[in-house]
mmCIF file with all atom_site columns, C-alpha atoms in Angstrom:
data_model
loop_
_atom_site.group_PDB
_atom_site.id
_atom_site.type_symbol
_atom_site.label_atom_id
_atom_site.label_alt_id
_atom_site.label_comp_id
_atom_site.label_asym_id
_atom_site.label_entity_id
_atom_site.label_seq_id
_atom_site.pdbx_PDB_ins_code
_atom_site.Cartn_x
_atom_site.Cartn_y
_atom_site.Cartn_z
_atom_site.occupancy
_atom_site.B_iso_or_equiv
_atom_site.pdbx_formal_charge
_atom_site.auth_seq_id
_atom_site.auth_comp_id
_atom_site.auth_asym_id
_atom_site.auth_atom_id
_atom_site.pdbx_PDB_model_num
ATOM 1   C CA . ALA W 1 1   ? 0.245   0.363  0.233   1.00 81.00 ? 1   ALA W CA 1
ATOM 2   C CA . ASN W 1 2   ? 3.231   2.620  0.764   1.00 78.00 ? 2   ASN W CA 1
ATOM 3   C CA . GLY W 1 3   ? 4.754   1.328  -2.530  1.00 87.00 ? 3   GLY W CA 1
ATOM 4   C CA . ALA W 1 4   ? 1.219   2.210  -4.419  1.00 84.00 ? 4   ALA W CA 1
ATOM 5   C CA . VAL W 1 5   ? 0.617   5.493  -2.605  1.00 87.00 ? 5   VAL W CA 1
ATOM 6   C CA . ARG W 1 6   ? 3.858   6.601  -3.233  1.00 88.00 ? 6   ARG W CA 1
ATOM 7   C CA . ASP W 1 7   ? 3.916   5.690  -7.077  1.00 88.00 ? 7   ASP W CA 1
ATOM 8   C CA . ARG W 1 8   ? 0.334   8.006  -6.794  1.00 90.00 ? 8   ARG W CA 1
ATOM 9   C CA . ARG W 1 9   ? -2.364  4.346  -7.460  1.00 91.00 ? 9   ARG W CA 1
ATOM 10  C CA . PHE W 1 10  ? -4.122  6.076  -3.585  1.00 91.00 ? 10  PHE W CA 1
ATOM 11  C CA . ASP W 1 11  ? -7.088  4.373  -5.409  1.00 88.00 ? 11  ASP W CA 1
ATOM 12  C CA . GLU W 1 12  ? -5.370  0.383  -5.509  1.00 90.00 ? 12  GLU W CA 1
ATOM 13  C CA . ALA W 1 13  ? -3.755  1.349  -2.300  1.00 92.00 ? 13  ALA W CA 1
ATOM 14  C CA . LEU W 1 14  ? -6.814  2.732  0.102   1.00 92.00 ? 14  LEU W CA 1
ATOM 15  C CA . PRO W 1 15  ? -8.199  -0.858 -0.327  1.00 93.00 ? 15  PRO W CA 1
ATOM 16  C CA . VAL W 1 16  ? -5.354  -3.194 0.794   1.00 92.00 ? 16  VAL W CA 1
ATOM 17  C CA . LEU W 1 17  ? -5.177  -0.168 3.451   1.00 94.00 ? 17  LEU W CA 1
ATOM 18  C CA . ARG W 1 18  ? -8.698  -1.295 4.907   1.00 95.00 ? 18  ARG W CA 1
ATOM 19  C CA . GLU W 1 19  ? -7.444  -4.708 4.946   1.00 94.00 ? 19  GLU W CA 1
ATOM 20  C CA . VAL W 1 20  ? -4.712  -4.151 7.664   1.00 95.00 ? 20  VAL W CA 1
ATOM 21  C CA . LEU W 1 21  ? -6.260  -2.217 9.172   1.00 96.00 ? 21  LEU W CA 1
ATOM 22  C CA . ALA W 1 22  ? -9.596  -4.275 10.064  1.00 96.00 ? 22  ALA W CA 1
ATOM 23  C CA . ASP W 1 23  ? -6.360  -7.165 10.929  1.00 96.00 ? 23  ASP W CA 1
ATOM 24  C CA . ASP W 1 24  ? -4.711  -4.373 12.952  1.00 96.00 ? 24  ASP W CA 1
ATOM 25  C CA . PRO W 1 25  ? -7.006  -1.283 13.472  1.00 93.00 ? 25  PRO W CA 1
ATOM 26  C CA . ARG W 1 26  ? -3.258  0.548  15.759  1.00 93.00 ? 26  ARG W CA 1
ATOM 27  C CA . ASN W 1 27  ? -1.442  -0.165 13.096  1.00 96.00 ? 27  ASN W CA 1
ATOM 28  C CA . ALA W 1 28  ? 0.028   2.928  13.450  1.00 96.00 ? 28  ALA W CA 1
ATOM 29  C CA . PHE W 1 29  ? 1.909   2.502  9.734   1.00 95.00 ? 29  PHE W CA 1
ATOM 30  C CA . ALA W 1 30  ? -1.130  1.847  8.215   1.00 95.00 ? 30  ALA W CA 1
ATOM 31  C CA . ARG W 1 31  ? -2.992  4.712  9.688   1.00 96.00 ? 31  ARG W CA 1
ATOM 32  C CA . LEU W 1 32  ? 0.205   7.017  8.217   1.00 95.00 ? 32  LEU W CA 1
ATOM 33  C CA . VAL W 1 33  ? -0.218  5.856  4.811   1.00 94.00 ? 33  VAL W CA 1
ATOM 34  C CA . MET W 1 34  ? -3.763  5.569  4.842   1.00 95.00 ? 34  MET W CA 1
ATOM 35  C CA . GLY W 1 35  ? -3.870  9.673  6.118   1.00 95.00 ? 35  GLY W CA 1
ATOM 36  C CA . SER W 1 36  ? -1.418  10.404 2.762   1.00 94.00 ? 36  SER W CA 1
ATOM 37  C CA . ALA W 1 37  ? -3.372  8.341  0.881   1.00 95.00 ? 37  ALA W CA 1
ATOM 38  C CA . LEU W 1 38  ? -6.285  10.399 1.716   1.00 96.00 ? 38  LEU W CA 1
ATOM 39  C CA . MET W 1 39  ? -4.542  13.994 1.172   1.00 95.00 ? 39  MET W CA 1
ATOM 40  C CA . GLY W 1 40  ? -3.246  12.324 -1.870  1.00 94.00 ? 40  GLY W CA 1
ATOM 41  C CA . MET W 1 41  ? -6.743  12.598 -3.476  1.00 95.00 ? 41  MET W CA 1
ATOM 42  C CA . SER W 1 42  ? -7.845  15.803 -2.097  1.00 96.00 ? 42  SER W CA 1
ATOM 43  C CA . ARG W 1 43  ? -9.925  14.554 1.096   1.00 97.00 ? 43  ARG W CA 1
ATOM 44  C CA . TRP W 1 44  ? -8.205  16.578 3.134   1.00 97.00 ? 44  TRP W CA 1
ATOM 45  C CA . ARG W 1 45  ? -10.931 16.445 6.200   1.00 98.00 ? 45  ARG W CA 1
ATOM 46  C CA . GLU W 1 46  ? -10.779 13.041 5.380   1.00 97.00 ? 46  GLU W CA 1
ATOM 47  C CA . ALA W 1 47  ? -7.595  12.564 5.834   1.00 97.00 ? 47  ALA W CA 1
ATOM 48  C CA . MET W 1 48  ? -7.307  14.681 8.996   1.00 98.00 ? 48  MET W CA 1
ATOM 49  C CA . PRO W 1 49  ? -7.890  11.887 11.718  1.00 98.00 ? 49  PRO W CA 1
ATOM 50  C CA . TRP W 1 50  ? -5.538  9.408  10.309  1.00 97.00 ? 50  TRP W CA 1
ATOM 51  C CA . PHE W 1 51  ? -3.008  11.374 10.880  1.00 98.00 ? 51  PHE W CA 1
ATOM 52  C CA . ARG W 1 52  ? -3.949  12.286 14.473  1.00 97.00 ? 52  ARG W CA 1
ATOM 53  C CA . SER W 1 53  ? -5.056  9.071  15.504  1.00 97.00 ? 53  SER W CA 1
ATOM 54  C CA . TYR W 1 54  ? -1.116  8.444  14.496  1.00 97.00 ? 54  TYR W CA 1
ATOM 55  C CA . LEU W 1 55  ? -0.304  11.731 16.553  1.00 97.00 ? 55  LEU W CA 1
ATOM 56  C CA . GLU W 1 56  ? -1.793  9.603  19.039  1.00 97.00 ? 56  GLU W CA 1
ATOM 57  C CA . GLN W 1 57  ? 0.874   6.932  18.534  1.00 96.00 ? 57  GLN W CA 1
ATOM 58  C CA . VAL W 1 58  ? 4.077   8.441  17.334  1.00 97.00 ? 58  VAL W CA 1
ATOM 59  C CA . PRO W 1 59  ? 2.945   12.397 18.472  1.00 96.00 ? 59  PRO W CA 1
ATOM 60  C CA . THR W 1 60  ? 6.910   14.096 17.024  1.00 97.00 ? 60  THR W CA 1
ATOM 61  C CA . SER W 1 61  ? 6.521   13.545 14.216  1.00 98.00 ? 61  SER W CA 1
ATOM 62  C CA . ALA W 1 62  ? 6.829   16.591 12.701  1.00 98.00 ? 62  ALA W CA 1
ATOM 63  C CA . SER W 1 63  ? 5.677   15.255 9.441   1.00 97.00 ? 63  SER W CA 1
ATOM 64  C CA . ALA W 1 64  ? 2.495   14.165 10.748  1.00 97.00 ? 64  ALA W CA 1
ATOM 65  C CA . HIS W 1 65  ? 1.781   17.823 11.936  1.00 98.00 ? 65  HIS W CA 1
ATOM 66  C CA . HIS W 1 66  ? 2.670   18.674 8.847   1.00 98.00 ? 66  HIS W CA 1
ATOM 67  C CA . TRP W 1 67  ? 0.493   16.934 6.827   1.00 97.00 ? 67  TRP W CA 1
ATOM 68  C CA . LEU W 1 68  ? -2.234  18.511 9.037   1.00 98.00 ? 68  LEU W CA 1
ATOM 69  C CA . ALA W 1 69  ? -1.376  21.178 8.545   1.00 98.00 ? 69  ALA W CA 1
ATOM 70  C CA . ILE W 1 70  ? -1.716  20.943 4.589   1.00 98.00 ? 70  ILE W CA 1
ATOM 71  C CA . CYS W 1 71  ? -4.636  19.270 5.084   1.00 98.00 ? 71  CYS W CA 1
ATOM 72  C CA . HIS W 1 72  ? -6.332  22.020 7.904   1.00 98.00 ? 72  HIS W CA 1
ATOM 73  C CA . LEU W 1 73  ? -5.025  24.818 5.740   1.00 97.00 ? 73  LEU W CA 1
ATOM 74  C CA . ARG W 1 74  ? -6.694  22.841 1.407   1.00 97.00 ? 74  ARG W CA 1
ATOM 75  C CA . SER W 1 75  ? -10.018 22.789 4.346   1.00 97.00 ? 75  SER W CA 1
ATOM 76  C CA . GLY W 1 76  ? -10.572 26.690 4.675   1.00 97.00 ? 76  GLY W CA 1
ATOM 77  C CA . GLN W 1 77  ? -8.764  26.030 8.736   1.00 97.00 ? 77  GLN W CA 1
ATOM 78  C CA . PRO W 1 78  ? -5.035  28.429 9.165   1.00 97.00 ? 78  PRO W CA 1
ATOM 79  C CA . ASP W 1 79  ? -5.126  29.276 12.404  1.00 97.00 ? 79  ASP W CA 1
ATOM 80  C CA . ASP W 1 80  ? -5.316  25.599 12.669  1.00 98.00 ? 80  ASP W CA 1
ATOM 81  C CA . ALA W 1 81  ? -2.819  25.126 9.731   1.00 98.00 ? 81  ALA W CA 1
ATOM 82  C CA . PHE W 1 82  ? -0.747  27.448 11.782  1.00 98.00 ? 82  PHE W CA 1
ATOM 83  C CA . ARG W 1 83  ? -0.787  25.790 14.650  1.00 98.00 ? 83  ARG W CA 1
ATOM 84  C CA . GLU W 1 84  ? 0.004   22.121 13.655  1.00 98.00 ? 84  GLU W CA 1
ATOM 85  C CA . ALA W 1 85  ? 3.610   24.748 12.101  1.00 98.00 ? 85  ALA W CA 1
ATOM 86  C CA . GLU W 1 86  ? 4.079   25.151 15.034  1.00 98.00 ? 86  GLU W CA 1
ATOM 87  C CA . ALA W 1 87  ? 3.704   21.700 16.832  1.00 98.00 ? 87  ALA W CA 1
ATOM 88  C CA . ALA W 1 88  ? 6.289   20.309 13.789  1.00 98.00 ? 88  ALA W CA 1
ATOM 89  C CA . LEU W 1 89  ? 8.591   23.157 14.011  1.00 98.00 ? 89  LEU W CA 1
ATOM 90  C CA . ALA W 1 90  ? 8.043   23.216 17.509  1.00 98.00 ? 90  ALA W CA 1
ATOM 91  C CA . ILE W 1 91  ? 9.862   18.544 17.167  1.00 98.00 ? 91  ILE W CA 1
ATOM 92  C CA . ASP W 1 92  ? 12.060  20.253 14.426  1.00 98.00 ? 92  ASP W CA 1
ATOM 93  C CA . PRO W 1 93  ? 13.105  24.151 14.472  1.00 97.00 ? 93  PRO W CA 1
ATOM 94  C CA . ARG W 1 94  ? 15.144  23.224 11.042  1.00 96.00 ? 94  ARG W CA 1
ATOM 95  C CA . PHE W 1 95  ? 11.416  21.593 9.072   1.00 97.00 ? 95  PHE W CA 1
ATOM 96  C CA . SER W 1 96  ? 12.170  24.352 5.738   1.00 96.00 ? 96  SER W CA 1
ATOM 97  C CA . ASP W 1 97  ? 8.532   23.224 3.981   1.00 95.00 ? 97  ASP W CA 1
ATOM 98  C CA . ALA W 1 98  ? 6.709   23.613 7.529   1.00 97.00 ? 98  ALA W CA 1
ATOM 99  C CA . ARG W 1 99  ? 8.015   26.865 7.970   1.00 97.00 ? 99  ARG W CA 1
ATOM 100 C CA . VAL W 1 100 ? 7.625   27.564 4.680   1.00 96.00 ? 100 VAL W CA 1
ATOM 101 C CA . LEU W 1 101 ? 4.077   26.965 5.423   1.00 97.00 ? 101 LEU W CA 1
ATOM 102 C CA . LYS W 1 102 ? 3.303   29.052 8.743   1.00 98.00 ? 102 LYS W CA 1
ATOM 103 C CA . GLY W 1 103 ? 4.868   31.817 6.446   1.00 97.00 ? 103 GLY W CA 1
ATOM 104 C CA . GLY W 1 104 ? 1.718   31.537 4.138   1.00 95.00 ? 104 GLY W CA 1
ATOM 105 C CA . VAL W 1 105 ? -0.806  31.386 6.561   1.00 97.00 ? 105 VAL W CA 1
ATOM 106 C CA . LEU W 1 106 ? 1.123   34.259 7.936   1.00 97.00 ? 106 LEU W CA 1
ATOM 107 C CA . ALA W 1 107 ? 0.928   36.594 4.257   1.00 96.00 ? 107 ALA W CA 1
ATOM 108 C CA . LEU W 1 108 ? -2.150  35.329 4.328   1.00 95.00 ? 108 LEU W CA 1
ATOM 109 C CA . ARG W 1 109 ? -3.320  37.227 7.435   1.00 95.00 ? 109 ARG W CA 1
ATOM 110 C CA . GLY W 1 110 ? -1.330  40.738 6.121   1.00 94.00 ? 110 GLY W CA 1
ATOM 111 C CA . ALA W 1 111 ? 2.061   39.943 8.176   1.00 97.00 ? 111 ALA W CA 1
ATOM 112 C CA . HIS W 1 112 ? 4.704   40.135 5.184   1.00 95.00 ? 112 HIS W CA 1
ATOM 113 C CA . ALA W 1 113 ? 7.448   41.039 7.016   1.00 97.00 ? 113 ALA W CA 1
ATOM 114 C CA . GLU W 1 114 ? 6.759   37.907 9.373   1.00 97.00 ? 114 GLU W CA 1
ATOM 115 C CA . ALA W 1 115 ? 5.742   36.255 6.236   1.00 98.00 ? 115 ALA W CA 1
ATOM 116 C CA . ILE W 1 116 ? 9.656   37.382 5.008   1.00 98.00 ? 116 ILE W CA 1
ATOM 117 C CA . ALA W 1 117 ? 11.344  35.899 8.006   1.00 97.00 ? 117 ALA W CA 1
ATOM 118 C CA . GLU W 1 118 ? 10.055  32.622 8.127   1.00 97.00 ? 118 GLU W CA 1
ATOM 119 C CA . LEU W 1 119 ? 10.953  32.284 4.437   1.00 97.00 ? 119 LEU W CA 1
ATOM 120 C CA . ARG W 1 120 ? 14.526  33.815 5.291   1.00 97.00 ? 120 ARG W CA 1
ATOM 121 C CA . ARG W 1 121 ? 14.970  31.083 7.522   1.00 97.00 ? 121 ARG W CA 1
ATOM 122 C CA . ALA W 1 122 ? 13.369  28.206 5.568   1.00 97.00 ? 122 ALA W CA 1
ATOM 123 C CA . VAL W 1 123 ? 15.759  29.165 3.222   1.00 96.00 ? 123 VAL W CA 1
ATOM 124 C CA . GLU W 1 124 ? 18.811  29.306 5.304   1.00 96.00 ? 124 GLU W CA 1
ATOM 125 C CA . THR W 1 125 ? 17.695  25.945 7.046   1.00 95.00 ? 125 THR W CA 1
ATOM 126 C CA . ASP W 1 126 ? 17.201  24.640 3.783   1.00 93.00 ? 126 ASP W CA 1
ATOM 127 C CA . PRO W 1 127 ? 19.424  27.818 0.697   1.00 91.00 ? 127 PRO W CA 1
ATOM 128 C CA . ALA W 1 128 ? 19.734  24.245 -1.697  1.00 87.00 ? 128 ALA W CA 1
ATOM 129 C CA . LYS W 1 129 ? 16.434  24.254 -2.120  1.00 91.00 ? 129 LYS W CA 1
ATOM 130 C CA . PRO W 1 130 ? 15.097  26.035 -5.167  1.00 91.00 ? 130 PRO W CA 1
ATOM 131 C CA . ILE W 1 131 ? 10.828  26.381 -4.444  1.00 92.00 ? 131 ILE W CA 1
ATOM 132 C CA . LEU W 1 132 ? 11.917  28.056 -0.777  1.00 94.00 ? 132 LEU W CA 1
ATOM 133 C CA . ARG W 1 133 ? 13.497  30.809 -2.083  1.00 94.00 ? 133 ARG W CA 1
ATOM 134 C CA . LEU W 1 134 ? 10.803  31.151 -5.565  1.00 94.00 ? 134 LEU W CA 1
ATOM 135 C CA . ASP W 1 135 ? 8.222   30.996 -2.505  1.00 95.00 ? 135 ASP W CA 1
ATOM 136 C CA . LEU W 1 136 ? 10.377  33.803 -0.840  1.00 96.00 ? 136 LEU W CA 1
ATOM 137 C CA . ALA W 1 137 ? 11.065  35.976 -4.338  1.00 96.00 ? 137 ALA W CA 1
ATOM 138 C CA . ARG W 1 138 ? 7.166   35.869 -4.966  1.00 95.00 ? 138 ARG W CA 1
ATOM 139 C CA . LEU W 1 139 ? 6.481   37.196 -1.551  1.00 96.00 ? 139 LEU W CA 1
ATOM 140 C CA . LEU W 1 140 ? 9.132   39.978 -1.107  1.00 96.00 ? 140 LEU W CA 1
ATOM 141 C CA . ASP W 1 141 ? 7.703   41.173 -5.199  1.00 95.00 ? 141 ASP W CA 1
ATOM 142 C CA . GLU W 1 142 ? 3.283   40.917 -3.415  1.00 93.00 ? 142 GLU W CA 1
ATOM 143 C CA . ALA W 1 143 ? 5.065   43.196 -0.887  1.00 94.00 ? 143 ALA W CA 1
ATOM 144 C CA . GLY W 1 144 ? 7.011   45.980 -2.139  1.00 94.00 ? 144 GLY W CA 1
ATOM 145 C CA . GLN W 1 145 ? 10.280  44.136 -1.332  1.00 96.00 ? 145 GLN W CA 1
ATOM 146 C CA . ARG W 1 146 ? 11.073  44.450 -5.800  1.00 95.00 ? 146 ARG W CA 1
ATOM 147 C CA . ALA W 1 147 ? 15.127  44.038 -5.287  1.00 96.00 ? 147 ALA W CA 1
ATOM 148 C CA . GLU W 1 148 ? 15.011  41.723 -3.218  1.00 96.00 ? 148 GLU W CA 1
ATOM 149 C CA . ALA W 1 149 ? 12.861  40.093 -4.477  1.00 96.00 ? 149 ALA W CA 1
ATOM 150 C CA . ARG W 1 150 ? 15.358  40.280 -7.845  1.00 96.00 ? 150 ARG W CA 1
ATOM 151 C CA . ARG W 1 151 ? 18.101  39.138 -5.953  1.00 95.00 ? 151 ARG W CA 1
ATOM 152 C CA . GLN W 1 152 ? 16.220  35.588 -4.869  1.00 95.00 ? 152 GLN W CA 1
ATOM 153 C CA . TYR W 1 153 ? 14.815  34.880 -9.098  1.00 95.00 ? 153 TYR W CA 1
ATOM 154 C CA . ASP W 1 154 ? 18.627  36.015 -8.677  1.00 94.00 ? 154 ASP W CA 1
ATOM 155 C CA . GLU W 1 155 ? 19.871  33.432 -6.364  1.00 93.00 ? 155 GLU W CA 1
ATOM 156 C CA . LEU W 1 156 ? 17.300  30.503 -7.858  1.00 93.00 ? 156 LEU W CA 1
ATOM 157 C CA . LEU W 1 157 ? 18.159  30.742 -10.958 1.00 93.00 ? 157 LEU W CA 1
ATOM 158 C CA . ARG W 1 158 ? 22.083  30.234 -10.357 1.00 92.00 ? 158 ARG W CA 1
ATOM 159 C CA . LEU W 1 159 ? 20.542  27.290 -8.934  1.00 91.00 ? 159 LEU W CA 1
ATOM 160 C CA . ALA W 1 160 ? 18.211  25.466 -11.119 1.00 91.00 ? 160 ALA W CA 1
ATOM 161 C CA . PRO W 1 161 ? 18.579  27.575 -15.071 1.00 92.00 ? 161 PRO W CA 1
ATOM 162 C CA . ASP W 1 162 ? 15.765  26.479 -16.491 1.00 92.00 ? 162 ASP W CA 1
ATOM 163 C CA . ASP W 1 163 ? 13.350  26.866 -13.280 1.00 91.00 ? 163 ASP W CA 1
ATOM 164 C CA . PRO W 1 164 ? 9.774   28.308 -15.604 1.00 94.00 ? 164 PRO W CA 1
ATOM 165 C CA . ALA W 1 165 ? 8.514   29.274 -12.709 1.00 93.00 ? 165 ALA W CA 1
ATOM 166 C CA . ALA W 1 166 ? 11.309  31.487 -11.425 1.00 91.00 ? 166 ALA W CA 1
ATOM 167 C CA . LEU W 1 167 ? 11.768  32.622 -15.348 1.00 93.00 ? 167 LEU W CA 1
ATOM 168 C CA . SER W 1 168 ? 7.573   34.108 -15.833 1.00 94.00 ? 168 SER W CA 1
ATOM 169 C CA . GLY W 1 169 ? 8.503   35.382 -11.898 1.00 93.00 ? 169 GLY W CA 1
ATOM 170 C CA . LEU W 1 170 ? 11.524  37.554 -12.638 1.00 92.00 ? 170 LEU W CA 1
ATOM 171 C CA . ALA W 1 171 ? 9.693   38.828 -16.272 1.00 94.00 ? 171 ALA W CA 1
ATOM 172 C CA . ALA W 1 172 ? 6.217   39.735 -14.538 1.00 93.00 ? 172 ALA W CA 1
ATOM 173 C CA . LEU W 1 173 ? 8.637   41.726 -11.349 1.00 91.00 ? 173 LEU W CA 1
ATOM 174 C CA . LEU W 1 174 ? 11.041  43.110 -15.056 1.00 92.00 ? 174 LEU W CA 1
ATOM 175 C CA . ALA W 1 175 ? 8.132   43.818 -16.344 1.00 92.00 ? 175 ALA W CA 1
ATOM 176 C CA . ARG W 1 176 ? 6.588   46.387 -13.533 1.00 85.00 ? 176 ARG W CA 1
#
């Protein structure tokens, strides 16, 4: 089932997971994979209880808190998403994806300075991950910090010269 989820064959994974969980209802890994499968199918609200039940057994899983945060955000619950992102970061302060999610919620709230600070921390934590710089560059541009956004796009293109999102973002920035 885990391989099927990894390969995005969610419909194939669900019956196997149901069978595993019928035989062993407390199987933490099956609960995590079930949440992942449902999340992969954009069934956000259905995935949440599976991640919560996994966290009851494995409370130190920063990833499960992060996935739960994504589900909350996609379900229109940004405050719950923020709390889960903070829980993930309390467990693993270097978890750049959770930091980006937290920054995204801050940006939604209009707290651009705080959001930018979170995204800068994410980039500092994982400087070779291009998507982090792209998120930071977009947020800087949105906040009117065009010179700094340009620097982030330039660095992103140094890391990933053919990145279409970076190229289009920089072109849009330069067109203004």
